[in-house]
Coordinates of C-alpha atoms in Angstrom, one line a residue:
X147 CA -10.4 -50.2 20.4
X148 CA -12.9 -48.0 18.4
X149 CA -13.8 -46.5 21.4
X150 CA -10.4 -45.2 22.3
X151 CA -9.9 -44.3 18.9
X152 CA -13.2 -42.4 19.1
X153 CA -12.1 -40.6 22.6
X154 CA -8.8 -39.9 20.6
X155 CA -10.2 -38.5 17.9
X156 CA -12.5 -36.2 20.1
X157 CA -9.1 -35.4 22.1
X158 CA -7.7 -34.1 19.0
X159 CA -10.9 -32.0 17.7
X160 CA -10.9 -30.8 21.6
X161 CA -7.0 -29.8 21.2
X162 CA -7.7 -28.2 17.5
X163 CA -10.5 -26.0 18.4
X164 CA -9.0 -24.9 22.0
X165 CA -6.0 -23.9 20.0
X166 CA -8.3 -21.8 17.5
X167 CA -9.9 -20.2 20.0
X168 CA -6.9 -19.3 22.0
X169 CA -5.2 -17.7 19.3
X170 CA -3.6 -15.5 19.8
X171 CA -1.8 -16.0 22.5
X172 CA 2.0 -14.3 21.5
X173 CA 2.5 -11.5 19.8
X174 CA 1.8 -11.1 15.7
X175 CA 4.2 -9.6 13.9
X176 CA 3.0 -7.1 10.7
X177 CA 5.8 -7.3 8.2
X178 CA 5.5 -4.0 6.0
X179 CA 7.2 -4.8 2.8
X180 CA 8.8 -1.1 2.6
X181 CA 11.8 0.9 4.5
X182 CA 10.7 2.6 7.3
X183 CA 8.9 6.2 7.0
X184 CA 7.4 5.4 3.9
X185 CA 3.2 5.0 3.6
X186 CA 2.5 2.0 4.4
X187 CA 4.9 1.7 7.2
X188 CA 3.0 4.8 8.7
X189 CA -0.6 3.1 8.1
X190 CA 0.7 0.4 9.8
X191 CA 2.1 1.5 12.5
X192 CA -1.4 3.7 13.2
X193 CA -3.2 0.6 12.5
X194 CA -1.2 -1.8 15.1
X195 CA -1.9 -0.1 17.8
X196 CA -5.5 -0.8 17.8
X197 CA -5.1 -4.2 16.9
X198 CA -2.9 -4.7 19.6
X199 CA -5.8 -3.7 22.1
X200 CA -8.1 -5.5 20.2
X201 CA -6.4 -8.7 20.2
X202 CA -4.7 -8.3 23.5
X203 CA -1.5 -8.9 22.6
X204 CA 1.5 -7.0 21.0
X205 CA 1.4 -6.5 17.4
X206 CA 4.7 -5.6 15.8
X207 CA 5.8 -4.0 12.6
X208 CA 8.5 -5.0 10.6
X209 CA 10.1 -3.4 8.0
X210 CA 11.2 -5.9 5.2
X211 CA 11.5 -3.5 2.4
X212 CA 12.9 -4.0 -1.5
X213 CA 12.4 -5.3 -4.7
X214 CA 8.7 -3.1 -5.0
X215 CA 7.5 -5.2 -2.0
X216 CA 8.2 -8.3 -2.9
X217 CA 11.2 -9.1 -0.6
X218 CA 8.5 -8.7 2.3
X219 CA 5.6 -10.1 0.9
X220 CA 8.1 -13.4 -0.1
X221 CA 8.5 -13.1 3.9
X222 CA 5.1 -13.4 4.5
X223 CA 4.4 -16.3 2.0
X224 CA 7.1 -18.1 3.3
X225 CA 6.1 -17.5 7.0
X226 CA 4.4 -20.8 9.0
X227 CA 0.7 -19.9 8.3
X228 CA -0.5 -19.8 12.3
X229 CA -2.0 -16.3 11.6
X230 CA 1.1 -14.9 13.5
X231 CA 2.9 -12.8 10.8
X232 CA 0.8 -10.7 8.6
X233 CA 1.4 -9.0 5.3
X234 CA 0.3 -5.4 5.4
X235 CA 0.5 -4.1 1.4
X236 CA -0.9 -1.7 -0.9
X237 CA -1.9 -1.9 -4.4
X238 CA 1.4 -3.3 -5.7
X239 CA 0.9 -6.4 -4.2
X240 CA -1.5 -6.8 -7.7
X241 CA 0.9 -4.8 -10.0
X242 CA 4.1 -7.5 -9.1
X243 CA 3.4 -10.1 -11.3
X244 CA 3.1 -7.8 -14.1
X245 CA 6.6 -6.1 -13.3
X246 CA 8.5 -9.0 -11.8
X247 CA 9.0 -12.0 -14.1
X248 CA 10.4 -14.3 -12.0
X249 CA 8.3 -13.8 -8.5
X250 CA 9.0 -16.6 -5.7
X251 CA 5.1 -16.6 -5.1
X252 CA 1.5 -16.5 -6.9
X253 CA -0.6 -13.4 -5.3
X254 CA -3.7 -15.3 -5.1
X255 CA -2.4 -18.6 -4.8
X256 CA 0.1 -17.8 -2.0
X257 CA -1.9 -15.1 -0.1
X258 CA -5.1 -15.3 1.9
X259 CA -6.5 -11.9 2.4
X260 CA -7.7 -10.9 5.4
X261 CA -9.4 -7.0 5.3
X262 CA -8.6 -4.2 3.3
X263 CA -6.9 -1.1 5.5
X264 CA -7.8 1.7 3.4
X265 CA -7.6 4.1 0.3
X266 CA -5.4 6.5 0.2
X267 CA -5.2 9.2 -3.1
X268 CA -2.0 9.9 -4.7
X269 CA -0.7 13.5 -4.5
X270 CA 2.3 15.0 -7.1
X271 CA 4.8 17.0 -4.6
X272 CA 8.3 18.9 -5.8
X273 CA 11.0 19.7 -3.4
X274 CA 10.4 23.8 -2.4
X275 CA 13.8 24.7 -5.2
X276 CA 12.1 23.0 -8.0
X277 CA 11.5 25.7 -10.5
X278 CA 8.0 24.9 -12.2
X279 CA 5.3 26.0 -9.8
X280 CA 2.2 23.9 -11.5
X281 CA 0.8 21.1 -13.5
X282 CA 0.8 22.5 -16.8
X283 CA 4.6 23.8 -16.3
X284 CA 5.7 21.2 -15.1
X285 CA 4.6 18.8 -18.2
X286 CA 6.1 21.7 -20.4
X287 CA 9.3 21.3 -18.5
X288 CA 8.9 18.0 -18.9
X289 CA 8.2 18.2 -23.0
X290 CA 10.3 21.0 -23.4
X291 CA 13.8 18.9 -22.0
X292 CA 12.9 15.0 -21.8
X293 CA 13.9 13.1 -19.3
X294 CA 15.5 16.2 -17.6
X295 CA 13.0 16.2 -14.7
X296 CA 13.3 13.4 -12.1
X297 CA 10.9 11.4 -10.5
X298 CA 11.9 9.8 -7.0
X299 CA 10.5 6.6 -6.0
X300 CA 10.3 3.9 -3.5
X301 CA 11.5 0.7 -6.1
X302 CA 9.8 -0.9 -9.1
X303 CA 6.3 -1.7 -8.9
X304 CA 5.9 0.6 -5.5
X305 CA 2.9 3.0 -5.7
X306 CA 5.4 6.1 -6.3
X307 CA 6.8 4.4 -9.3
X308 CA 3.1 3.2 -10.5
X309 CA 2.1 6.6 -10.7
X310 CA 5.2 8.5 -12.0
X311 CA 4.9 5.7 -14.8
X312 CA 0.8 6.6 -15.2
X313 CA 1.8 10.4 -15.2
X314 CA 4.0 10.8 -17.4
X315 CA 1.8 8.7 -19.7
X316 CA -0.9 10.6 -19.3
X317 CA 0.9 14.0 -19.8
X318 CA 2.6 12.5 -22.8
X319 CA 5.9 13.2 -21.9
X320 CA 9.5 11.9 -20.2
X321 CA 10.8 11.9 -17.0
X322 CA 14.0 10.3 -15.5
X323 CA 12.5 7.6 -13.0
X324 CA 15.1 7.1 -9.9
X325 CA 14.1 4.4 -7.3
X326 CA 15.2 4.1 -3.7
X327 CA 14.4 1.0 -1.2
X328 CA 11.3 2.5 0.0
X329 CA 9.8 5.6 0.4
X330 CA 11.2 7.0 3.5
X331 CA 14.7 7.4 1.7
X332 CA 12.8 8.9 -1.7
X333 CA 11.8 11.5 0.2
X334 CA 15.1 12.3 2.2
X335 CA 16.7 13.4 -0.8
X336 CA 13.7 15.1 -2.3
X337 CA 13.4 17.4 1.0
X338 CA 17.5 17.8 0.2
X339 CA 17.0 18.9 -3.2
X340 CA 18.6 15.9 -5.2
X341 CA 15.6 14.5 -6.6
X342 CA 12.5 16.9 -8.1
X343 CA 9.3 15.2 -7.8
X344 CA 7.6 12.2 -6.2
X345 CA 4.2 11.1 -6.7
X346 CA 3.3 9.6 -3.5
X347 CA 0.9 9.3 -0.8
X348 CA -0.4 12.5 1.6
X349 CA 0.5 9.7 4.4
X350 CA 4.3 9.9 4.0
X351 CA 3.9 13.5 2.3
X352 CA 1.7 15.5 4.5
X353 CA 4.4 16.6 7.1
X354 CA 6.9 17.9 4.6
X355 CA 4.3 19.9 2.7
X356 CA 3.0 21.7 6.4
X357 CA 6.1 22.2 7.2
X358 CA 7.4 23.6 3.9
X359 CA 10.0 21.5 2.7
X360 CA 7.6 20.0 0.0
X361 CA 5.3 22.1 -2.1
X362 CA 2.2 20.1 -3.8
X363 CA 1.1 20.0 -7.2
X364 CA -2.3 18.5 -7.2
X365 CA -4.3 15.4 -5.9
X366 CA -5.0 12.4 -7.9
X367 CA -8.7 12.0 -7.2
X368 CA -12.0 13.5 -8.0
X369 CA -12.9 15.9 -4.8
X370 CA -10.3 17.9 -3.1
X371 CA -9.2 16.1 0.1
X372 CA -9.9 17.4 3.3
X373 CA -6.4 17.4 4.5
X374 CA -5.7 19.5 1.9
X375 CA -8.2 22.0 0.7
X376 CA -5.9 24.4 -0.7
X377 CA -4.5 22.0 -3.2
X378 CA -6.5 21.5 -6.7
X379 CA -7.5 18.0 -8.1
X380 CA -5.3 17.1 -11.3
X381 CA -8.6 17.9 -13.5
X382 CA -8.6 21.1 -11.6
X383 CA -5.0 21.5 -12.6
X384 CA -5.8 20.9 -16.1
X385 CA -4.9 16.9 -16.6
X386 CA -8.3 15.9 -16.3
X387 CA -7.2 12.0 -16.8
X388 CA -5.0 11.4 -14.4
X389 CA -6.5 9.7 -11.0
X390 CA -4.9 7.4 -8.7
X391 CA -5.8 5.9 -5.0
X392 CA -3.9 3.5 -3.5
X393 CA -5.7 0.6 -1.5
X394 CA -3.9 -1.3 1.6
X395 CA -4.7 -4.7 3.0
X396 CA -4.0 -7.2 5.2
X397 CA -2.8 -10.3 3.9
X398 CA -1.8 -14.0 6.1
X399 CA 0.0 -17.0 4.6
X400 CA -2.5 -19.2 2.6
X401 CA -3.3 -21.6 4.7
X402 CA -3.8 -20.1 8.1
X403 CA -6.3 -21.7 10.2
X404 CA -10.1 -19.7 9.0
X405 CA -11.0 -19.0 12.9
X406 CA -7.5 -16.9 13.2
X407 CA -8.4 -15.3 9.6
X408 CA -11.7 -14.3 11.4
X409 CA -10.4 -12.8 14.4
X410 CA -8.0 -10.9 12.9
X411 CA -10.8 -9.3 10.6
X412 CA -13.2 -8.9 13.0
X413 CA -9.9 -6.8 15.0
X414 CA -9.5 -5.1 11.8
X415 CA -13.2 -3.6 11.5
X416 CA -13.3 -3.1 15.3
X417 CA -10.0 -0.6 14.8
X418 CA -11.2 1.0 11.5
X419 CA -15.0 1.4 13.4
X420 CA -13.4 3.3 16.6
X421 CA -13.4 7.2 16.6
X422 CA -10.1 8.0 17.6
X423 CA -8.5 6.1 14.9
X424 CA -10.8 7.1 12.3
X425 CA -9.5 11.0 12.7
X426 CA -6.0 9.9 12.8
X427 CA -7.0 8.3 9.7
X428 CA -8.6 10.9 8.3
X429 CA -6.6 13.1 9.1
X430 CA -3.6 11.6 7.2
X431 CA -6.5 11.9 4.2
X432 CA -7.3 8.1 4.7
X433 CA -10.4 6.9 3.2
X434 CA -11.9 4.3 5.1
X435 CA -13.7 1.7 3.5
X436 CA -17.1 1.0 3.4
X437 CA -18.0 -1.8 6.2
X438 CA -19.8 -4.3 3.3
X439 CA -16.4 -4.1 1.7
X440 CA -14.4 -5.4 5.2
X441 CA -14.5 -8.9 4.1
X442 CA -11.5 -11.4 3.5
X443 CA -13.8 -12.2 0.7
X444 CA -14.3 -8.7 -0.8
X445 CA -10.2 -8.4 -0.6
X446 CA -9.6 -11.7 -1.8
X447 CA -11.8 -10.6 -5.2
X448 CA -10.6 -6.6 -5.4
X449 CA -6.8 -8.3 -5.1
X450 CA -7.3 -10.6 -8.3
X451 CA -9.4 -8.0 -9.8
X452 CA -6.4 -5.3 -9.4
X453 CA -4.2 -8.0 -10.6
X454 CA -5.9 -8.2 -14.2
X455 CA -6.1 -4.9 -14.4
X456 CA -2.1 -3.7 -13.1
X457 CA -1.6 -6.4 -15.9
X458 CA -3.1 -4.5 -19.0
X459 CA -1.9 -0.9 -17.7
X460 CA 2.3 -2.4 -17.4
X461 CA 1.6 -3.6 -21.1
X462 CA 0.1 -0.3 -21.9
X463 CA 3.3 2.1 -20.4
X464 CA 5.5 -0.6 -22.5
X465 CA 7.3 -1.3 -19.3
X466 CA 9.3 -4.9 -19.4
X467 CA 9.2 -7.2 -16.6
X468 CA 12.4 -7.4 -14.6

């Protein structure tokens, strides 16, 4: 008898580690937790295609956008964790909790990251009608007639609200805040005229400002990008104060089996590592980050990190928690 338990046993180990190492063997499914056209959904859909090379089989995105994010990331949580649907998220994956008072999940209890998917700076565009034609105008617009200029954004606790709520903070003045389920539809009606401003990222807002329809402002980070070298850093512009960046990851069900965890981060740097996709990257002013930081671990820390610190900065603009 303990010898057929013994074989059984073995069967079962054989079984469980044949099943690791096949995975995957169906196709993975990338939930981004925004409309289509926004940021993210761009990244990802840029980012899918090498995985699905890597990991030889199809990777699909799909859109599961409102609520900030958390409508798609509550997909994800909820999701069996077999390492076959995968959260793709930016930075307001940490500033949730801080915005949402009754989310259906704990970020790092819920969520096991898996590799971060790059940094992105935050750029402040206005649709080609709107009148003031530079930072320092625009925030005496902005003082002169609070709550007169409108900001678009993709929903509370998205990136585009984040940093309309740390710019007008840091100008010291009031803007009318008007969200949208993601940022794809934000920036419809910007290009149409019936919003003034977003503060998004050069992935979603790059084609509108070559072809016109958007003019920029500045860029929210310390060296001028170069996707952009025309257009001035905010300290350049005068609001020395004011930087932003927006870091993406990718995030699996807590739970999921360690040896499809691995895979999929090993797929991750292999993608991030190959020429091609770096340019398109790049060129979409992408920052890649470095390879030491490419860890689930690294993520898994920089996640509850960004957490903390999303926490002190809601407090700070005095926004309440829906």
């Amino acid at each position: 008898m303990q010898r057929i338990l013994q074989a059984c046993a073995a069967g079962v180990l054989a079984l469980a580690c044949g099943a690791a190492q096949a995975w995957p063997d169906r196709a993975i499914t990338v939930v981004v937790p925004y409309a289509p056209g926004g940021s993210t959904d761009v990244l990802a859909r840029v980012l899918a295609d090498g995985l699905g090379r890597q990991l030889g089989q199809p990777v699909v995105v799909e859109n599961a956008g409102g609520a900030g994010g958390t409508i798609g990331t509550t997909r994800v949580v909820r999701a069996q964790p077999d390492g076959y649907t995968v959260l793709l998220h930016n930075m307001a994956v940490a500033s949730a909790p801080a915005l949402y008072a009754r989310l259906p999940y704990d970020v790092t209890r819920d969520l096991q990251a898996v590799a971060p998917a790059g940094e992105v700076p935050m750029i402040l565009v206005r649709n080609k009608n709107f009148a003031p034609d530079s930072v320092q105008a625009l925030i005496q617009a902005m003082r002169a007639e609070p709550n007169a200029v409108n900001f678009s954004h993709a929903g509370v606790g998205a990136t585009s609200h984040l940093c309309a709520l740390l710019f007008t903070h840091t100008a010291r003045a009031q803007a009318t805040l008007v969200p949208y389920r993601g940022t794809g539809p934000a920036l419809q009606d910007l290009v149409a005229g019936n919003v003034d401003l977003i503060c998004d990222q050069p992935v979603a807002t790059l084609p509108h400002i070559q072809s016109g329809a958007l003019k920029p402002y500045a860029v929210a980070t310390r060296e001028r990008l170069p996707a952009l070298p025309e257009v001035p850093t905010f300290a350049q512009a005068g609001l020395p104060d004011f930087e932003l960046s927006v870091w993406h990851g990718f995030y699996v069900p807590k739970g999921t089996p360690a040896a499809a965890v691995e895979r999929l981060n090993q797929a991750v740097r292999a993608v991030l590592a190959d020429p091609a996709t770096a340019k398109r990257l790049t060129d979409m002013a992408v920052l890649i980050p470095p390879a030491a930081s490419q860890t689930p671990q690294a993520l898994q820390t920089h996640t509850a990190a960004e957490t903390r610190r999303w926490a002190e900065v809601v407090k700070a603009t005095g926004v309440k928690p829906q």
